[in-house]
Coordinates of C-alpha atoms in Angstrom, one line a residue:
X1 CA -9.6 -28.7 -73.7
X2 CA -11.7 -25.6 -72.6
X3 CA -13.2 -23.3 -75.0
X4 CA -11.2 -20.2 -76.5
X5 CA -12.2 -17.1 -74.9
X6 CA -12.5 -13.8 -77.0
X7 CA -13.5 -10.3 -75.8
X8 CA -14.6 -7.6 -78.3
X9 CA -15.2 -3.9 -77.2
X10 CA -17.7 -1.8 -79.0
X11 CA -19.9 -4.9 -79.4
X12 CA -23.3 -3.2 -79.3
X13 CA -23.3 -2.7 -82.9
X14 CA -21.6 -2.4 -86.4
X15 CA -18.2 -4.2 -86.6
X16 CA -18.3 -5.1 -83.0
X17 CA -21.5 -7.0 -83.0
X18 CA -20.6 -8.7 -86.4
X19 CA -17.3 -9.6 -84.9
X20 CA -18.6 -10.8 -81.6
X21 CA -21.2 -12.9 -83.3
X22 CA -18.8 -14.2 -85.9
X23 CA -16.4 -15.3 -83.0
X24 CA -19.2 -17.1 -81.3
X25 CA -20.3 -18.9 -84.1
X26 CA -16.8 -20.5 -84.6
X27 CA -17.0 -21.7 -81.2
X28 CA -15.5 -19.1 -78.9
X29 CA -17.1 -17.9 -75.5
X30 CA -17.4 -14.2 -76.4
X31 CA -17.8 -11.5 -74.0
X32 CA -19.0 -8.3 -75.6
X33 CA -17.9 -5.0 -73.9
X34 CA -20.0 -1.9 -74.3
X35 CA -21.5 0.8 -72.1
X36 CA -25.1 0.3 -73.8
X37 CA -27.0 -3.1 -73.6
X38 CA -28.1 -4.8 -76.7
X39 CA -29.4 -7.9 -77.8
X40 CA -26.3 -10.2 -77.7
X41 CA -27.6 -13.7 -78.0
X42 CA -24.7 -16.0 -77.3
X43 CA -22.5 -13.4 -76.4
X44 CA -21.9 -12.3 -72.9
X45 CA -22.4 -8.7 -72.4
X46 CA -20.4 -7.0 -69.8
X47 CA -21.5 -3.1 -69.3
X48 CA -18.0 -1.4 -69.3
X49 CA -17.0 2.1 -70.2
X50 CA -13.6 1.7 -72.2
X51 CA -12.6 5.4 -71.2
X52 CA -12.6 4.4 -67.4
X53 CA -9.6 2.1 -66.3
X54 CA -11.3 0.8 -63.2
X55 CA -14.4 -0.1 -65.4
X56 CA -12.1 -2.1 -67.7
X57 CA -10.1 -3.8 -64.9
X58 CA -13.3 -4.8 -63.4
X59 CA -14.9 -6.4 -66.4
X60 CA -11.3 -8.0 -67.5
X61 CA -11.0 -9.6 -63.7
X62 CA -14.6 -11.1 -64.0
X63 CA -13.9 -12.7 -67.3
X64 CA -10.5 -14.2 -66.0
X65 CA -12.0 -15.3 -62.8
X66 CA -14.8 -17.3 -64.9
X67 CA -12.9 -18.5 -67.8
X68 CA -9.4 -18.7 -66.7
X69 CA -8.0 -17.4 -70.1
X70 CA -8.2 -14.8 -72.6
X71 CA -7.4 -15.9 -75.9
X72 CA -8.4 -12.9 -78.2
X73 CA -9.0 -9.2 -77.5
X74 CA -10.6 -7.1 -80.2
X75 CA -10.5 -3.4 -79.5
X76 CA -12.9 -1.8 -81.8
X77 CA -14.9 0.6 -79.7
X78 CA -14.8 4.2 -81.2
X79 CA -16.5 7.2 -82.6
X80 CA -15.7 10.0 -84.9
X81 CA -15.9 13.7 -84.8
X82 CA -15.4 16.2 -87.5
X83 CA -14.8 19.6 -87.9
X84 CA -11.7 22.1 -88.8
X85 CA -8.8 21.9 -86.6
X86 CA -8.9 25.7 -85.9
X87 CA -12.4 25.8 -84.5
X88 CA -12.3 22.3 -82.7
X89 CA -12.9 22.5 -78.9
X90 CA -9.7 20.9 -76.9
X91 CA -12.2 18.8 -74.8
X92 CA -13.6 17.3 -77.8
X93 CA -10.3 16.5 -79.3
X94 CA -9.3 14.8 -76.0
X95 CA -12.6 12.7 -75.7
X96 CA -11.9 11.5 -79.3
X97 CA -8.4 10.3 -78.0
X98 CA -9.9 8.8 -74.5
X99 CA -12.2 6.5 -76.6
X100 CA -10.4 5.8 -79.6
X101 CA -6.9 5.2 -78.2
X102 CA -6.9 5.2 -74.3
X103 CA -10.0 3.1 -74.6
X104 CA -8.0 0.5 -76.4
X105 CA -4.7 1.1 -74.1
X106 CA -6.8 0.3 -71.2
X107 CA -8.0 -3.1 -72.5
X108 CA -4.7 -4.1 -73.6
X109 CA -3.2 -3.1 -70.3
X110 CA -5.8 -5.2 -68.3
X111 CA -5.4 -8.3 -70.4
X112 CA -1.7 -8.5 -71.0
X113 CA -1.0 -10.1 -67.1
X114 CA -3.2 -12.8 -68.3
X115 CA -1.7 -13.3 -71.7
X116 CA 1.6 -13.4 -70.4
X117 CA 1.0 -15.9 -67.8
X118 CA -0.7 -18.5 -70.4
X119 CA 2.4 -17.4 -72.7
X120 CA -0.1 -16.7 -75.6
X121 CA -2.8 -14.4 -77.1
X122 CA -3.9 -12.3 -79.9
X123 CA -4.5 -8.6 -79.6
X124 CA -6.4 -6.9 -82.8
X125 CA -7.2 -3.2 -83.1
X126 CA -9.6 -1.8 -85.3
X127 CA -7.5 1.3 -87.0
X128 CA -8.5 2.8 -90.2
X129 CA -7.0 3.8 -93.6
X130 CA -7.4 7.3 -92.2
X131 CA -4.5 6.4 -90.1
X132 CA -1.9 6.2 -93.1
X133 CA -4.1 8.4 -95.4
X134 CA -5.4 11.5 -92.9
X135 CA -8.4 13.1 -93.9
X136 CA -9.0 16.7 -93.7
X137 CA -11.7 17.8 -91.1
X138 CA -11.4 14.5 -89.5
X139 CA -7.9 15.6 -88.0
X140 CA -8.5 14.2 -84.6
X141 CA -9.9 10.8 -85.7
X142 CA -7.1 10.2 -88.2
X143 CA -4.4 11.1 -85.5
X144 CA -6.0 8.7 -82.9
X145 CA -6.0 6.0 -85.6
X146 CA -2.5 6.7 -86.3
X147 CA -1.5 6.5 -82.9
X148 CA -3.1 3.0 -82.4
X149 CA -0.9 1.9 -85.3
X150 CA 2.2 3.0 -83.6
X151 CA 0.8 1.5 -80.4
X152 CA 0.4 -2.1 -82.1
X153 CA 3.8 -1.8 -83.9
X154 CA 5.6 -1.2 -80.5
X155 CA 3.7 -3.5 -78.6
X156 CA 4.2 -6.5 -80.8
X157 CA 7.8 -6.3 -80.3
X158 CA 7.4 -5.9 -76.4
X159 CA 5.1 -9.0 -75.9
X160 CA 6.7 -11.1 -78.7
X161 CA 8.8 -13.3 -75.8
X162 CA 5.4 -14.2 -74.5
X163 CA 4.0 -15.5 -77.5
X164 CA 1.3 -12.8 -78.0
X165 CA 0.3 -11.8 -81.4
X166 CA -0.8 -7.9 -82.1
X167 CA -1.9 -6.1 -85.3
X168 CA -4.0 -3.4 -86.2
X169 CA -6.4 -3.8 -89.1
X170 CA -7.3 -0.8 -91.4
X171 CA -10.8 -0.8 -92.8
X172 CA -11.9 1.8 -95.3
X173 CA -15.3 2.9 -95.8
X174 CA -17.8 0.6 -93.7
X175 CA -21.5 0.9 -93.6
X176 CA -22.5 1.0 -89.9
X177 CA -24.4 3.5 -87.2
X178 CA -21.1 4.9 -87.0
X179 CA -21.9 7.4 -89.7
X180 CA -25.1 8.6 -87.8
X181 CA -23.4 8.6 -84.6
X182 CA -20.3 11.3 -85.9
X183 CA -20.2 14.3 -83.8
X184 CA -20.1 17.1 -86.5
X185 CA -19.0 20.8 -85.7
X186 CA -19.4 23.3 -88.6
X187 CA -17.9 26.0 -86.6
X188 CA -15.7 28.3 -88.8
X189 CA -17.5 27.2 -91.9
X190 CA -17.0 30.8 -93.5
X191 CA -13.2 30.4 -93.1
X192 CA -13.4 26.6 -94.4
X193 CA -15.9 26.5 -97.2
X194 CA -14.8 23.1 -98.1
X195 CA -16.0 21.4 -94.8
X196 CA -19.5 20.6 -95.2
X197 CA -18.9 19.0 -98.7
X198 CA -15.8 17.0 -97.2
X199 CA -18.1 15.6 -94.2
X200 CA -21.0 14.8 -96.8
X201 CA -18.5 13.1 -99.1
X202 CA -17.1 10.9 -96.4
X203 CA -20.6 10.0 -95.2
X204 CA -21.8 9.1 -98.7
X205 CA -18.7 6.7 -99.0
X206 CA -19.3 5.3 -95.8
X207 CA -23.0 4.6 -96.3
X208 CA -22.0 2.7 -99.6
X209 CA -19.0 0.9 -98.0
X210 CA -18.4 -2.4 -97.0
X211 CA -20.4 -4.6 -94.8
X212 CA -19.5 -4.7 -91.3
X213 CA -19.3 -8.8 -91.7
X214 CA -16.5 -8.3 -94.2
X215 CA -14.4 -6.9 -91.5
X216 CA -15.7 -9.5 -88.8
X217 CA -14.1 -12.3 -91.1
X218 CA -10.9 -10.4 -91.7
X219 CA -10.4 -10.2 -87.8
X220 CA -11.3 -13.7 -87.5
X221 CA -9.0 -14.9 -90.2
X222 CA -6.2 -12.7 -88.7
X223 CA -6.9 -14.2 -85.1
X224 CA -6.1 -17.7 -86.6
X225 CA -2.7 -16.6 -88.0
X226 CA 0.5 -17.9 -86.2
X227 CA 2.3 -14.9 -86.8
X228 CA 1.1 -11.4 -87.5
X229 CA 2.4 -8.1 -89.5
X230 CA 2.0 -4.9 -87.4
X231 CA -0.7 -3.6 -89.8
X232 CA -3.2 -5.0 -92.5
X233 CA -5.8 -3.3 -94.8
X234 CA -9.3 -4.4 -95.2
X235 CA -10.5 -4.4 -98.9
X236 CA -8.8 -4.5 -102.3
X237 CA -9.5 -1.0 -103.1
X238 CA -7.9 0.4 -99.8
X239 CA -5.0 -1.9 -100.2
X240 CA -4.5 -0.2 -103.4
X241 CA -4.5 3.1 -101.9
X242 CA -2.3 2.4 -99.2
X243 CA 0.2 0.7 -101.6
X244 CA 0.5 3.9 -103.4
X245 CA 0.8 5.9 -100.2
X246 CA 4.3 3.8 -99.9
X247 CA 5.2 4.0 -103.6
X248 CA 4.4 7.8 -104.3
X249 CA 5.8 10.9 -103.2
X250 CA 3.8 12.0 -99.9
X251 CA 3.2 15.4 -101.1
X252 CA 1.5 14.1 -104.1
X253 CA -0.7 11.7 -102.3
X254 CA -1.5 14.2 -99.7
X255 CA -2.4 16.4 -102.3
X256 CA -4.9 13.8 -104.1
X257 CA -6.6 13.5 -100.7
X258 CA -7.1 17.0 -100.7
X259 CA -8.8 17.1 -104.1
X260 CA -11.2 14.3 -103.1
X261 CA -11.9 15.7 -99.4
X262 CA -10.9 19.3 -99.1
X263 CA -11.8 20.9 -102.5

């Protein structure tokens, strides 16, 4: 039997690079999709802009033509913006969704014909605990990840008859280049004095967070499961927070998030 094929978006660093490397070590033929080149080793890099549907279609068509199959798609490409909702420019909010939500949608849409034809496959999207515990001053990042969760849950039922498994993995704080790449706006800081402290708290937590390899291993384990739940949380600490969100009144939980990130 030919090697299984995995596609990882945002594979130039952080979670994406760790995941692509791990799948390659496990014997997969791995294609890493990203705009910028990187030291890919055994991972085959295809320059791709996930916000451009045609760029994605061409990349997936190339992989399908070469390999004749797609077993796993990891939608990981993303970035973050921070700032007050009132002062966020609409183009910035739209660009957050273009990369973090529509980038995943473009890739999913492109691989589904092949996965349906082969009657199987696995699609995993990297979401965030912020999807279910939205963070003040990172409203649009949180909203984009919540949309990923909804997309995965609905898609899982749509493609179930074809043997395609779908899930979203929600990490908490991860130590990657994501933190330095965040696009920060402090517009309106006079009206929202908590903004700088909120962003600084989040970035401190990220810089002391889990290693990307931890998330890579979680993604690999999920890809090997015969059946998947719509959502998973990575890390015991964050699993506890998500459990509290389900058990306690939402007003109480949201107030707790406020005390942590907006006081």
